[in-house]
XYZ file of C-alpha atoms in Angstrom:
728
model
C -7.472 -40.133 55.524
C -8.140 -41.641 52.117
C -7.319 -45.275 51.730
C -4.496 -46.356 49.349
C -7.054 -47.997 47.054
C -8.996 -44.753 46.737
C -5.818 -42.799 45.958
C -4.861 -45.318 43.297
C -8.339 -44.877 41.757
C -8.398 -41.065 41.927
C -4.920 -40.506 40.492
C -5.685 -41.919 37.011
C -8.988 -40.049 36.947
C -7.158 -36.830 37.802
C -4.650 -37.435 34.996
C -7.435 -38.134 32.510
C -9.389 -35.039 33.595
C -6.263 -32.848 33.317
C -5.407 -34.214 29.882
C -9.001 -33.735 28.736
C -9.059 -30.152 29.994
C -5.746 -29.399 28.280
C -6.868 -30.961 25.003
C -10.187 -29.123 25.187
C -8.382 -25.848 25.756
C -6.104 -26.438 22.784
C -9.064 -27.345 20.571
C -10.975 -24.259 21.665
C -8.019 -21.958 21.023
C -7.463 -23.564 17.620
C -11.070 -23.685 16.428
C -12.875 -20.967 18.380
C -15.066 -18.600 16.342
C -13.158 -15.580 15.125
C -14.489 -12.289 13.865
C -13.237 -11.700 10.336
C -13.604 -8.016 9.341
C -15.762 -7.641 6.251
C -17.501 -10.990 6.709
C -20.364 -9.589 8.754
C -23.357 -7.756 7.323
C -22.505 -4.167 6.469
C -23.355 -1.698 9.191
C -24.132 0.909 6.550
C -25.941 -1.000 3.828
C -27.598 1.099 1.106
C -31.363 1.505 1.538
C -33.979 0.116 -0.830
C -37.125 1.674 -2.207
C -40.597 0.157 -2.014
C -39.927 -1.968 -5.096
C -36.837 -3.484 -3.466
C -34.385 -1.621 -5.709
C -31.213 -0.263 -4.159
C -30.901 3.471 -3.635
C -27.178 4.184 -4.143
C -25.765 6.088 -1.152
C -24.783 9.732 -1.448
C -21.324 10.128 0.022
C -19.835 13.269 1.580
C -17.384 14.963 -0.772
C -13.906 16.284 -0.101
C -12.979 19.761 -1.265
C -11.647 20.110 -4.793
C -7.919 20.468 -5.351
C -8.388 24.141 -6.235
C -10.267 24.735 -2.978
C -7.491 23.030 -1.046
C -4.829 25.227 -2.666
C -6.877 28.314 -1.810
C -6.949 27.142 1.814
C -3.156 26.828 1.781
C -2.824 30.396 0.508
C -5.124 31.758 3.204
C -2.640 30.651 5.847
C -0.358 33.503 4.814
C -1.611 37.075 4.390
C 1.173 38.072 1.983
C -0.164 35.617 -0.608
C -2.878 38.170 -1.387
C -0.359 40.946 -2.059
C 1.030 41.833 -5.482
C 4.266 40.015 -6.315
C 6.393 43.172 -6.063
C 5.016 43.836 -2.581
C 5.781 40.301 -1.390
C 8.176 40.396 1.543
C 9.371 37.311 3.317
C 10.930 39.452 6.007
C 7.667 41.174 6.895
C 5.878 37.842 6.916
C 8.375 35.803 8.858
C 10.085 38.523 10.839
C 7.913 37.947 13.922
C 8.943 35.673 16.754
C 6.743 32.901 18.052
C 6.125 34.748 21.247
C 5.506 38.143 19.660
C 2.196 39.916 19.487
C -0.224 39.340 16.629
C -0.836 42.166 14.210
C -3.817 42.751 11.967
C -2.357 40.614 9.179
C -1.685 37.756 11.574
C -5.258 37.902 12.816
C -6.491 37.475 9.243
C -4.157 34.552 8.535
C -5.461 31.032 8.972
C -2.216 29.597 10.305
C -1.948 25.803 10.368
C -1.033 23.898 13.477
C 1.037 21.510 11.377
C 2.418 21.401 7.850
C 3.377 17.869 6.788
C 5.799 17.558 3.873
C 5.330 14.239 2.065
C 2.124 12.256 1.533
C 3.325 8.685 1.458
C 2.078 6.213 4.049
C 3.752 8.078 6.923
C 2.801 11.606 5.859
C -0.807 10.720 5.057
C -1.020 8.785 8.330
C 0.263 11.802 10.261
C -2.291 14.047 8.546
C -5.153 11.699 9.457
C -3.980 11.378 13.056
C -3.646 15.141 13.497
C -6.981 15.898 11.787
C -8.888 13.426 13.966
C -7.405 15.117 17.050
C -8.941 18.406 15.977
C -5.692 20.005 14.794
C -5.537 22.238 11.726
C -3.188 20.346 9.428
C -1.958 20.607 5.846
C -0.023 17.970 3.890
C 1.731 18.634 0.579
C 3.344 16.145 -1.791
C 5.747 16.956 -4.631
C 4.534 14.074 -6.788
C 1.470 11.966 -5.973
C 0.213 10.062 -2.950
C 2.256 6.846 -2.678
C 4.395 7.792 -5.680
C 7.580 6.524 -4.044
C 8.408 3.785 -1.561
C 4.842 3.404 -0.278
C 3.624 1.973 -3.594
C 6.578 -0.380 -4.096
C 6.334 -2.664 -1.083
C 6.080 -6.468 -1.007
C 2.308 -5.957 -0.427
C 2.518 -7.614 2.994
C 1.757 -6.311 6.462
C 4.276 -8.406 8.364
C 3.151 -10.070 11.568
C 6.608 -10.152 13.132
C 7.407 -13.859 12.693
C 10.986 -13.082 11.680
C 11.536 -10.967 14.797
C 10.360 -13.795 17.037
C 13.271 -16.099 16.207
C 15.776 -13.367 17.070
C 13.907 -12.545 20.257
C 14.168 -16.167 21.436
C 17.726 -17.010 20.411
C 19.239 -13.646 21.312
C 17.025 -13.109 24.381
C 16.310 -9.677 22.920
C 13.335 -7.970 24.556
C 13.315 -5.236 21.903
C 12.744 -7.853 19.214
C 9.893 -9.279 21.282
C 8.374 -5.782 21.485
C 8.547 -5.564 17.690
C 6.531 -8.797 17.470
C 3.840 -7.449 19.776
C 3.802 -4.151 17.901
C 3.438 -5.885 14.530
C 0.573 -8.045 15.819
C -1.275 -5.036 17.163
C -0.853 -2.942 14.024
C -1.847 -5.850 11.801
C -5.159 -6.066 13.642
C -5.775 -2.346 13.110
C -5.262 -2.771 9.351
C -8.085 -5.286 9.232
C -10.489 -3.232 11.314
C -9.954 0.189 9.722
C -9.775 -1.003 6.099
C -11.242 -4.524 5.770
C -11.746 -4.058 2.034
C -8.058 -3.380 1.453
C -6.423 -6.276 3.313
C -6.760 -10.024 3.556
C -5.122 -12.872 5.451
C -2.478 -14.674 3.441
C -1.326 -18.159 4.506
C 2.429 -18.462 3.904
C 4.011 -21.843 3.145
C 7.487 -22.650 4.404
C 8.832 -25.709 2.503
C 10.886 -28.142 4.577
C 13.739 -30.134 3.018
C 15.012 -31.923 6.142
C 12.985 -33.833 8.722
C 14.872 -32.322 11.642
C 13.669 -28.837 10.604
C 10.001 -29.773 11.007
C 9.854 -29.735 14.843
C 11.996 -26.586 14.956
C 9.725 -24.607 12.642
C 6.602 -26.155 14.159
C 7.606 -25.029 17.655
C 8.390 -21.528 16.370
C 5.086 -21.071 14.548
C 3.090 -22.471 17.488
C 4.807 -20.044 19.834
C 3.835 -17.303 17.422
C 0.216 -18.544 17.427
C 0.266 -18.335 21.222
C 1.490 -14.741 21.149
C -1.033 -13.785 18.450
C -3.935 -15.188 20.493
C -7.288 -13.919 19.287
C -5.575 -11.656 16.741
C -4.722 -14.646 14.536
C -7.370 -15.927 12.149
C -6.011 -19.475 11.931
C -3.412 -21.599 13.679
C -0.298 -22.774 11.855
C -0.260 -26.360 10.650
C 2.031 -28.985 9.117
C 1.539 -30.465 5.646
C 2.964 -33.765 4.493
C 4.779 -33.846 1.170
C 1.674 -34.944 -0.730
C -0.507 -32.300 0.942
C 2.098 -29.610 0.301
C 2.202 -30.501 -3.396
C -1.587 -30.531 -3.504
C -1.701 -27.002 -2.043
C 1.253 -25.724 -4.102
C 1.571 -27.954 -7.208
C 4.400 -25.840 -8.632
C 6.843 -26.864 -5.871
C 10.008 -28.800 -6.620
C 9.460 -32.357 -5.337
C 13.115 -33.251 -4.839
C 14.233 -33.104 -1.183
C 10.759 -31.930 -0.132
C 9.610 -33.676 3.053
C 6.688 -31.418 3.954
C 5.798 -27.820 4.707
C 4.549 -25.575 7.475
C 1.814 -23.029 6.832
C 1.434 -20.008 9.085
C -0.793 -16.932 9.113
C 1.807 -14.340 9.995
C 1.153 -11.857 7.214
C -1.616 -9.674 5.835
C -1.664 -9.192 2.096
C -2.420 -5.676 0.879
C -4.378 -7.218 -1.954
C -7.427 -9.337 -2.539
C -7.604 -12.709 -4.212
C -10.391 -15.227 -4.272
C -10.972 -18.798 -5.303
C -9.323 -20.339 -8.330
C -12.077 -19.365 -10.763
C -11.941 -15.730 -9.761
C -8.159 -15.810 -9.731
C -8.028 -16.860 -13.346
C -10.163 -13.869 -14.257
C -7.724 -11.545 -12.480
C -10.183 -10.096 -10.014
C -9.356 -8.212 -6.857
C -7.041 -5.339 -7.716
C -5.980 -3.520 -4.624
C -2.808 -2.912 -2.698
C -0.582 -0.488 -0.875
C -1.180 2.591 -3.015
C -4.956 2.331 -2.636
C -4.425 2.237 1.125
C -2.261 5.347 0.878
C -4.794 7.214 -1.265
C -7.547 6.215 1.174
C -5.517 7.588 4.093
C -5.072 10.919 2.316
C -8.719 11.190 1.284
C -9.958 10.237 4.755
C -7.721 12.939 6.238
C -9.229 15.425 3.775
C -12.730 14.360 4.787
C -11.855 15.064 8.435
C -10.750 18.590 7.535
C -7.082 18.285 6.567
C -5.833 20.305 3.606
C -4.371 17.662 1.296
C -2.662 18.607 -1.982
C -0.481 16.578 -4.324
C 1.867 17.837 -7.059
C 3.006 20.770 -4.901
C 6.737 21.125 -4.336
C 8.351 22.651 -1.259
C 11.042 25.014 -2.561
C 12.233 26.426 0.753
C 11.693 26.702 4.503
C 11.329 30.000 6.343
C 12.344 31.015 9.860
C 11.629 33.855 12.230
C 14.185 36.176 13.851
C 14.945 33.545 16.478
C 15.828 30.967 13.808
C 12.706 28.892 14.370
C 10.744 27.419 11.452
C 7.381 29.058 10.889
C 6.567 28.359 7.262
C 7.460 27.026 3.833
C 7.546 28.232 0.246
C 5.771 25.978 -2.232
C 4.982 25.831 -5.927
C 2.087 24.134 -7.713
C 3.569 21.978 -10.488
C 0.373 21.374 -12.475
C 0.122 24.763 -14.268
C 3.644 24.191 -15.606
C 2.494 20.943 -17.206
C -0.143 22.980 -19.050
C 2.427 25.475 -20.292
C 1.424 28.169 -17.814
C 3.614 30.087 -15.415
C 3.080 29.689 -11.705
C 4.372 31.626 -8.722
C 5.577 30.367 -5.402
C 3.406 31.063 -2.400
C 3.841 30.577 1.300
C 2.211 28.325 3.858
C 2.398 29.322 7.481
C 2.323 26.734 10.266
C 3.263 26.450 13.919
C 5.129 23.215 13.266
C 6.632 21.531 10.218
C 6.971 17.759 9.871
C 9.331 16.114 7.393
C 7.898 12.766 6.221
C 9.537 12.445 2.811
C 10.954 8.920 3.056
C 14.082 8.511 0.908
C 14.134 12.275 0.310
C 14.314 13.074 4.037
C 17.792 14.566 3.817
C 16.862 17.020 1.051
C 14.322 18.675 3.379
C 16.719 18.525 6.331
C 19.326 20.362 4.233
C 16.786 23.073 3.395
C 16.655 23.598 7.144
C 20.421 23.298 7.723
C 22.781 22.901 4.774
C 25.544 21.511 7.030
C 23.536 18.673 8.541
C 24.842 15.119 8.090
C 22.748 12.747 5.994
C 20.852 10.088 7.944
C 19.237 8.065 5.146
C 20.993 4.908 3.964
C 18.908 4.022 0.884
C 18.429 0.349 0.043
C 16.952 -0.943 -3.204
C 14.295 -3.644 -3.173
C 13.438 -5.128 -6.578
C 10.227 -7.066 -7.261
C 9.089 -8.859 -10.379
C 5.536 -9.712 -11.433
C 4.865 -13.018 -13.169
C 1.698 -14.603 -14.627
C -0.796 -16.020 -12.169
C -0.058 -19.640 -13.044
C 3.216 -19.433 -11.109
C 1.444 -19.648 -7.740
C -1.776 -20.948 -6.173
C -4.658 -18.516 -5.842
C -4.666 -18.261 -2.063
C -1.265 -19.218 -0.700
C 2.120 -17.552 -0.662
C 5.565 -19.004 -0.125
C 8.652 -17.847 1.722
C 12.221 -18.965 1.067
C 14.212 -17.919 4.167
C 17.476 -19.394 2.898
C 18.284 -18.075 -0.557
C 21.722 -18.467 -2.132
C 23.020 -15.311 -0.453
C 21.029 -15.530 2.800
C 18.272 -13.073 1.916
C 14.565 -13.826 2.320
C 12.347 -13.987 -0.753
C 8.532 -13.995 -0.896
C 6.428 -15.514 -3.649
C 2.817 -14.311 -3.507
C -0.430 -14.290 -5.500
C -1.228 -10.664 -6.215
C -4.252 -9.368 -8.123
C -4.350 -12.331 -10.472
C -0.599 -12.311 -11.067
C 2.340 -13.485 -8.947
C 4.763 -11.153 -7.222
C 8.291 -12.251 -6.245
C 10.934 -10.369 -4.310
C 12.736 -8.690 -2.834
C 16.416 -7.856 -3.179
C 18.263 -5.672 -0.701
C 21.238 -3.660 -1.878
C 22.632 -0.131 -1.336
C 21.495 2.321 -3.988
C 21.376 5.994 -4.895
C 18.214 8.068 -4.531
C 16.319 8.794 -7.746
C 12.595 9.550 -8.280
C 11.877 6.498 -10.454
C 14.641 3.894 -10.037
C 14.858 1.141 -12.646
C 15.155 -2.529 -11.722
C 18.455 -3.838 -13.058
C 18.720 -7.001 -15.129
C 21.142 -8.441 -12.569
C 18.550 -8.207 -9.770
C 15.785 -9.572 -12.026
C 17.986 -12.516 -13.032
C 18.793 -13.237 -9.371
C 15.104 -13.399 -8.422
C 14.313 -15.663 -11.385
C 17.268 -17.878 -10.492
C 16.008 -18.272 -6.908
C 12.507 -19.053 -8.170
C 13.870 -21.875 -10.344
C 15.377 -23.627 -7.314
C 12.065 -24.182 -5.529
C 9.721 -24.589 -8.486
C 9.312 -27.839 -10.351
C 11.989 -28.319 -13.040
C 9.309 -28.856 -15.692
C 8.293 -25.196 -15.257
C 10.434 -23.084 -17.540
C 11.000 -19.806 -15.660
C 11.679 -17.351 -18.460
C 12.647 -13.694 -18.600
C 9.763 -13.227 -21.007
C 7.297 -14.117 -18.243
C 8.215 -10.982 -16.299
C 5.209 -8.717 -16.848
C 6.571 -5.863 -14.751
C 9.609 -5.174 -12.579
C 10.263 -2.272 -10.272
C 12.743 -1.043 -7.709
C 11.598 0.559 -4.471
C 13.906 2.554 -2.211
C 13.683 1.645 1.459
C 14.867 4.600 3.595
C 16.941 2.943 6.318
C 18.077 5.630 8.745
C 20.867 6.431 11.182
C 20.184 8.177 14.478
C 22.019 11.533 14.323
C 22.094 11.672 18.132
C 23.533 8.154 18.629
C 27.170 7.665 19.671
C 27.740 5.503 16.609
C 26.138 7.613 13.904
C 26.859 4.951 11.255
C 24.646 2.294 12.867
C 21.100 1.957 11.528
C 18.090 2.254 13.805
C 16.071 -0.915 14.321
C 12.737 0.520 13.205
C 12.148 4.259 12.806
C 13.107 7.536 14.412
C 11.440 10.824 15.270
C 14.039 13.607 15.385
C 13.768 17.329 16.168
C 16.253 19.840 14.741
C 17.324 22.978 16.646
C 15.117 25.110 14.383
C 12.054 22.947 14.996
C 11.950 20.640 11.947
C 10.357 17.412 13.162
C 11.508 14.466 11.034
C 9.872 11.035 10.991
C 11.944 8.567 8.973
C 12.477 4.841 8.522
C 9.890 2.253 9.463
C 7.668 0.189 7.204
C 4.050 -0.155 6.116
C 3.232 -2.325 9.127
C 4.039 0.468 11.567
C 2.908 3.550 9.641
C 0.056 4.225 12.098
C 2.219 3.977 15.193
C 4.872 6.178 13.567
C 2.187 8.774 12.886
C 0.896 8.592 16.456
C 4.363 9.066 17.953
C 5.093 11.961 15.587
C 1.860 13.810 16.376
C 2.410 13.240 20.121
C 5.854 14.813 19.779
C 4.493 17.677 17.671
C 1.794 18.510 20.240
C 4.418 18.642 22.978
C 7.082 20.498 20.988
C 4.884 23.087 19.296
C 2.510 23.535 22.265
C -0.586 22.548 20.310
C -4.016 21.924 21.815
C -6.041 18.998 20.437
C -9.770 19.661 20.210
C -12.530 17.032 20.545
C -14.733 16.658 17.471
C -18.258 15.945 18.736
C -19.701 16.171 15.223
C -17.330 13.864 13.359
C -18.235 13.569 9.670
C -19.977 10.423 8.505
C -17.935 8.662 5.864
C -20.515 6.002 4.972
C -23.111 8.152 3.264
C -25.953 6.138 4.810
C -25.503 6.484 8.574
C -24.206 8.868 11.209
C -20.722 8.445 12.627
C -20.472 6.366 15.773
C -16.816 7.304 16.250
C -15.871 9.262 19.367
C -13.092 11.755 18.676
C -12.050 13.155 22.050
C -8.762 14.807 21.066
C -6.636 11.713 21.667
C -5.255 9.374 19.026
C -8.146 7.322 17.606
C -6.656 6.154 14.304
C -6.678 2.550 15.509
C -10.480 2.639 15.251
C -11.052 5.275 12.571
C -12.430 3.555 9.457
C -10.961 4.713 6.173
C -13.084 5.847 3.256
C -14.912 2.825 1.849
C -14.793 0.705 5.007
C -18.129 1.553 6.628
C -20.398 0.072 3.972
C -18.165 -2.797 2.864
C -19.124 -6.448 3.104
C -18.020 -9.586 1.306
C -21.316 -9.589 -0.616
C -21.214 -5.963 -1.757
C -20.110 -7.029 -5.246
C -23.424 -8.852 -5.741
C -25.345 -5.618 -5.084
C -23.203 -3.871 -7.712
C -23.869 -6.566 -10.311
C -27.606 -6.535 -9.705
C -27.922 -2.743 -9.737
C -25.453 -1.652 -12.443
C -25.046 -4.780 -14.558
C -21.248 -4.878 -14.341
C -19.214 -8.059 -14.827
C -18.570 -10.253 -11.806
C -14.787 -9.841 -11.724
C -15.163 -6.084 -12.217
C -17.670 -5.880 -9.352
C -15.372 -7.871 -7.053
C -12.424 -5.693 -7.953
C -14.333 -2.462 -7.359
C -15.799 -3.534 -4.024
C -12.411 -4.719 -2.779
C -10.530 -1.648 -3.986
C -13.013 1.105 -3.108
C -15.252 -0.497 -0.481
C -18.632 1.221 -0.375
C -17.292 3.915 -2.774
C -17.660 1.276 -5.493
C -21.246 2.590 -5.810
C -19.845 5.952 -6.912
C -17.314 4.366 -9.260
C -19.971 2.225 -10.947
C -22.179 5.284 -11.396
C -19.344 6.878 -13.397
C -18.889 3.954 -15.789
C -20.065 4.299 -19.372
C -22.719 2.084 -21.023
C -21.333 -0.737 -23.169
C -24.200 -1.035 -25.702
C -24.222 -4.776 -24.921
C -26.868 -6.942 -23.329
C -24.311 -7.761 -20.629
C -22.310 -6.222 -19.155
C -24.488 -3.157 -19.195
C -21.827 -0.765 -17.868
C -18.073 -0.661 -17.471
C -15.640 -0.373 -20.395
C -12.357 -2.094 -19.566
C -9.075 -0.224 -19.850
C -7.359 -3.528 -20.657
C -8.995 -6.815 -21.712
C -6.630 -8.646 -19.324
C -7.642 -6.874 -16.107
C -10.876 -5.660 -14.453
C -10.021 -1.939 -14.421
C -12.795 0.155 -15.992
C -13.361 3.662 -17.293
C -15.322 4.810 -14.237
C -12.194 4.470 -12.112
C -10.445 7.132 -14.160
C -13.315 9.581 -13.719
C -13.582 8.792 -10.005
C -9.816 9.273 -9.556
C -9.964 12.717 -11.154
C -13.123 13.925 -9.406
C -12.642 12.435 -5.940
C -8.985 11.414 -5.486
C -7.022 14.352 -6.941
C -5.504 12.365 -9.853
C -3.745 14.877 -12.103
C -1.655 12.770 -14.496
C -2.110 9.575 -16.475
C 0.461 7.842 -14.256
C -1.486 8.868 -11.148
C -4.238 6.632 -12.539
C -2.225 3.818 -14.124
C 0.195 3.382 -11.221
C -1.549 4.524 -8.025
C -5.368 4.614 -8.436
C -5.339 1.394 -10.451
C -2.224 -0.822 -10.414
C -2.038 -1.659 -14.091
C 1.502 -0.281 -14.468
C 2.688 -2.522 -11.624
C 0.836 -5.570 -12.911
C 1.754 -5.409 -16.576
C 3.826 -2.617 -18.136
C 2.823 -3.544 -21.692
C -0.879 -3.607 -20.793
C -0.470 -0.176 -19.166
C 1.026 1.149 -22.400
C -1.906 -0.252 -24.359
C -4.397 1.363 -21.937
C -2.659 4.741 -22.058
C -4.690 6.226 -24.979
C -8.001 5.557 -23.233
C -6.779 6.965 -19.912
C -5.463 10.147 -21.517
C -8.709 10.643 -23.473
C -10.885 10.355 -20.360
C -8.630 12.612 -18.276
C -8.426 15.162 -21.085
C -12.217 15.338 -21.117
C -12.379 15.673 -17.323
C -9.531 18.191 -16.931
C -9.881 20.004 -20.289
C -6.401 19.185 -21.551
C -5.221 20.646 -24.815
C -3.122 18.913 -27.466
C 0.161 19.988 -25.873
C -0.776 18.552 -22.465
C -1.922 15.289 -24.046
C 1.422 14.994 -25.802
C 3.319 15.692 -22.597
C 1.291 13.100 -20.698
C 2.136 10.517 -23.346
C 5.906 10.996 -23.072
C 5.859 11.346 -19.266
C 3.963 8.074 -19.036
C 6.400 6.250 -21.327
C 9.300 7.477 -19.214
C 7.622 6.200 -16.046
C 6.720 2.840 -17.581
C 10.411 2.245 -18.246
C 10.822 2.085 -14.450
C 8.072 -0.575 -14.445
C 9.968 -2.802 -16.862
C 8.815 -1.536 -20.267
C 11.601 -2.264 -22.808
C 13.630 0.719 -23.959
C 12.649 0.063 -27.555
C 9.046 0.937 -26.642
C 9.898 4.391 -25.271
C 9.495 5.884 -28.736
C 6.098 4.281 -29.322
C 3.426 6.588 -30.698
C -0.299 6.450 -30.112
C -0.720 5.055 -33.621
C 1.776 2.273 -32.806
C -0.244 1.305 -29.741
C -3.666 1.429 -31.377
C -2.482 -0.565 -34.411
C -0.861 -3.262 -32.245
C 2.687 -2.606 -33.475
C 3.809 -1.619 -29.975
C 3.129 -5.155 -28.760
C 5.450 -6.856 -31.225
C 9.021 -7.859 -30.435
C 11.741 -8.607 -32.965
C 15.196 -10.152 -32.946
C 16.861 -10.506 -29.552
C 13.986 -8.730 -27.838
C 11.613 -11.551 -28.763
C 13.598 -14.037 -26.696
C 13.910 -11.589 -23.814
C 10.350 -10.241 -23.556
C 7.929 -12.492 -25.440
C 5.620 -14.657 -23.307
C 5.395 -17.529 -25.822
C 7.614 -19.463 -28.230
C 5.855 -18.262 -31.372
C 4.716 -21.742 -32.443
C 4.232 -22.548 -36.098
C 2.146 -25.646 -35.358
C -1.083 -25.777 -37.335
C -4.148 -27.897 -36.802
C -4.554 -30.454 -39.580
C -8.305 -30.126 -39.991
C -8.397 -32.774 -42.734
C -6.769 -35.516 -40.680
C -4.072 -37.942 -41.815
C -4.468 -40.151 -44.848
C -7.127 -38.018 -46.488
């Protein structure tokens, strides 16, 4: 038995050892090495020749748009018949269980036809293709033309769900946190060039709030574990103002910074930020999803409209009628044709009910559309590498304030709206956002309407469950619903969960339509310099399937581009962080400048790092068919600065006309279609009648009368430098 003296000696030592172990554990968790995707050496670096020069990689190509349309037509034998012999009854008059005739044997029927190529539809196509299914996806407009391109540019980590989970003891909210953390990690690993960590500052105006928020963010850090890149931390008032000098000092006692979000954009240090480098966001992710699906064998076509759904004698869906919209833009007639598939998936976001009513005209609508308005301000409104959240606005909504591609994005509103293809942000919503910004920025910063470079409204498709007892209540996240005829609808959700939504939808489709996934032992290599190490065994592997551009990306890729092609530094950064290893192909398509430096790359706008090679690459490798496809979705110039997009329009149309052989009539149509779209990006109505001559002469950039006060970015000073000095 130990003596009392020994026990008195051992007890303090035990306390010290326990405290040391606990402190060591906390330090290790906080400062342990973390793997940051994109920071390691590229696993598919381009080779060099004997002289040490890079040999640009040769990437596998997707089929052309014309080849993809031909593949769609081969799914239905009647597409090869003369128009007067076309019979929907003979095509679709067979039951699913009936025997196959000669025509059916010749048809290349799809396992799945996905309608809609936003984030959800493109994600479904990629999931199905990597499981060995024969899948087609068609989109009436362009990839990411709707809601998917108009997000807040964040992949939410679930911080907001955590508070509800704790206070309401809601396990479903806790599950949403875990789901968001998991999906956020997959974003980084499958597309490291398209996402980055964004520290978010939460200003604190009362001392009692500090421990409350600190405890919440630390609990979140604990749940995130190794999936978090940094731990949250507290900033004193002086440190908060040092990190975010634009903050209002009054009532500020400090701030908490947490790493709960991923930004679908790249931004660098202050020097690079001022030069507006790093242009990438949600639409580039969407385009990459679609192109990766095409590379894995999916038939992917944009600008094709579904005009009707077809059923067999048993009332089950077995096909769709579609129409290519591009010939009509060129003044040519075009006929509908059919696509035959074993299962049809509706992934049309806000337009979900229009497809559901093609299936059943009496069905009740399930979409409750909500408008979210964002505004884009100059970059000097925010620091280069830190965002801000205001969880307590004047009406209780949450507003984000984020650096985005050299500018600053602020939003969003949340209000019921009607469904239109290109909704316009109202002045009331814009004024509300600017008013909220004024409350937390320093009063010596004059927040003006003229500083709004672009403003847009995105429609979030909140949905009701048609099978719920209370059909008016909205679902918490998303739903996958099957109609009696076999239309499988995936609706709701958000960018964070697009991959999981796709996985659940394909799982349901395999079960419902009795499909058989097939392993792909010879998966295509997407890097161009190495063989694929991905194992596709017929199960869902999208959580580890790299998107186009990911395999050869590294944080130093831009240096290789500068040294090989002689492009400007901010252009090289932008290209590497928007296209990943495909930046080699984009640079190869840039035109010489006739300058000593830069050697290649003619800018579309002097304010931003978008270059001519991106237009050519978009047309040749990303199915861009209109000027807005390029200005709004392949680059983001329309979202960054509506006036700059207008000024770049002549160059974009000229390059696309050369690539696609447009005539004068098509050029004219593209001009007016683009002006109409740019109105939805905040271009003043007075500019909708601008001609090419107005733009090239600079007249389109001038504002007069009341418009000057509303849209001009400066006061129009008359001050002049007195070069002679006083008294002379």
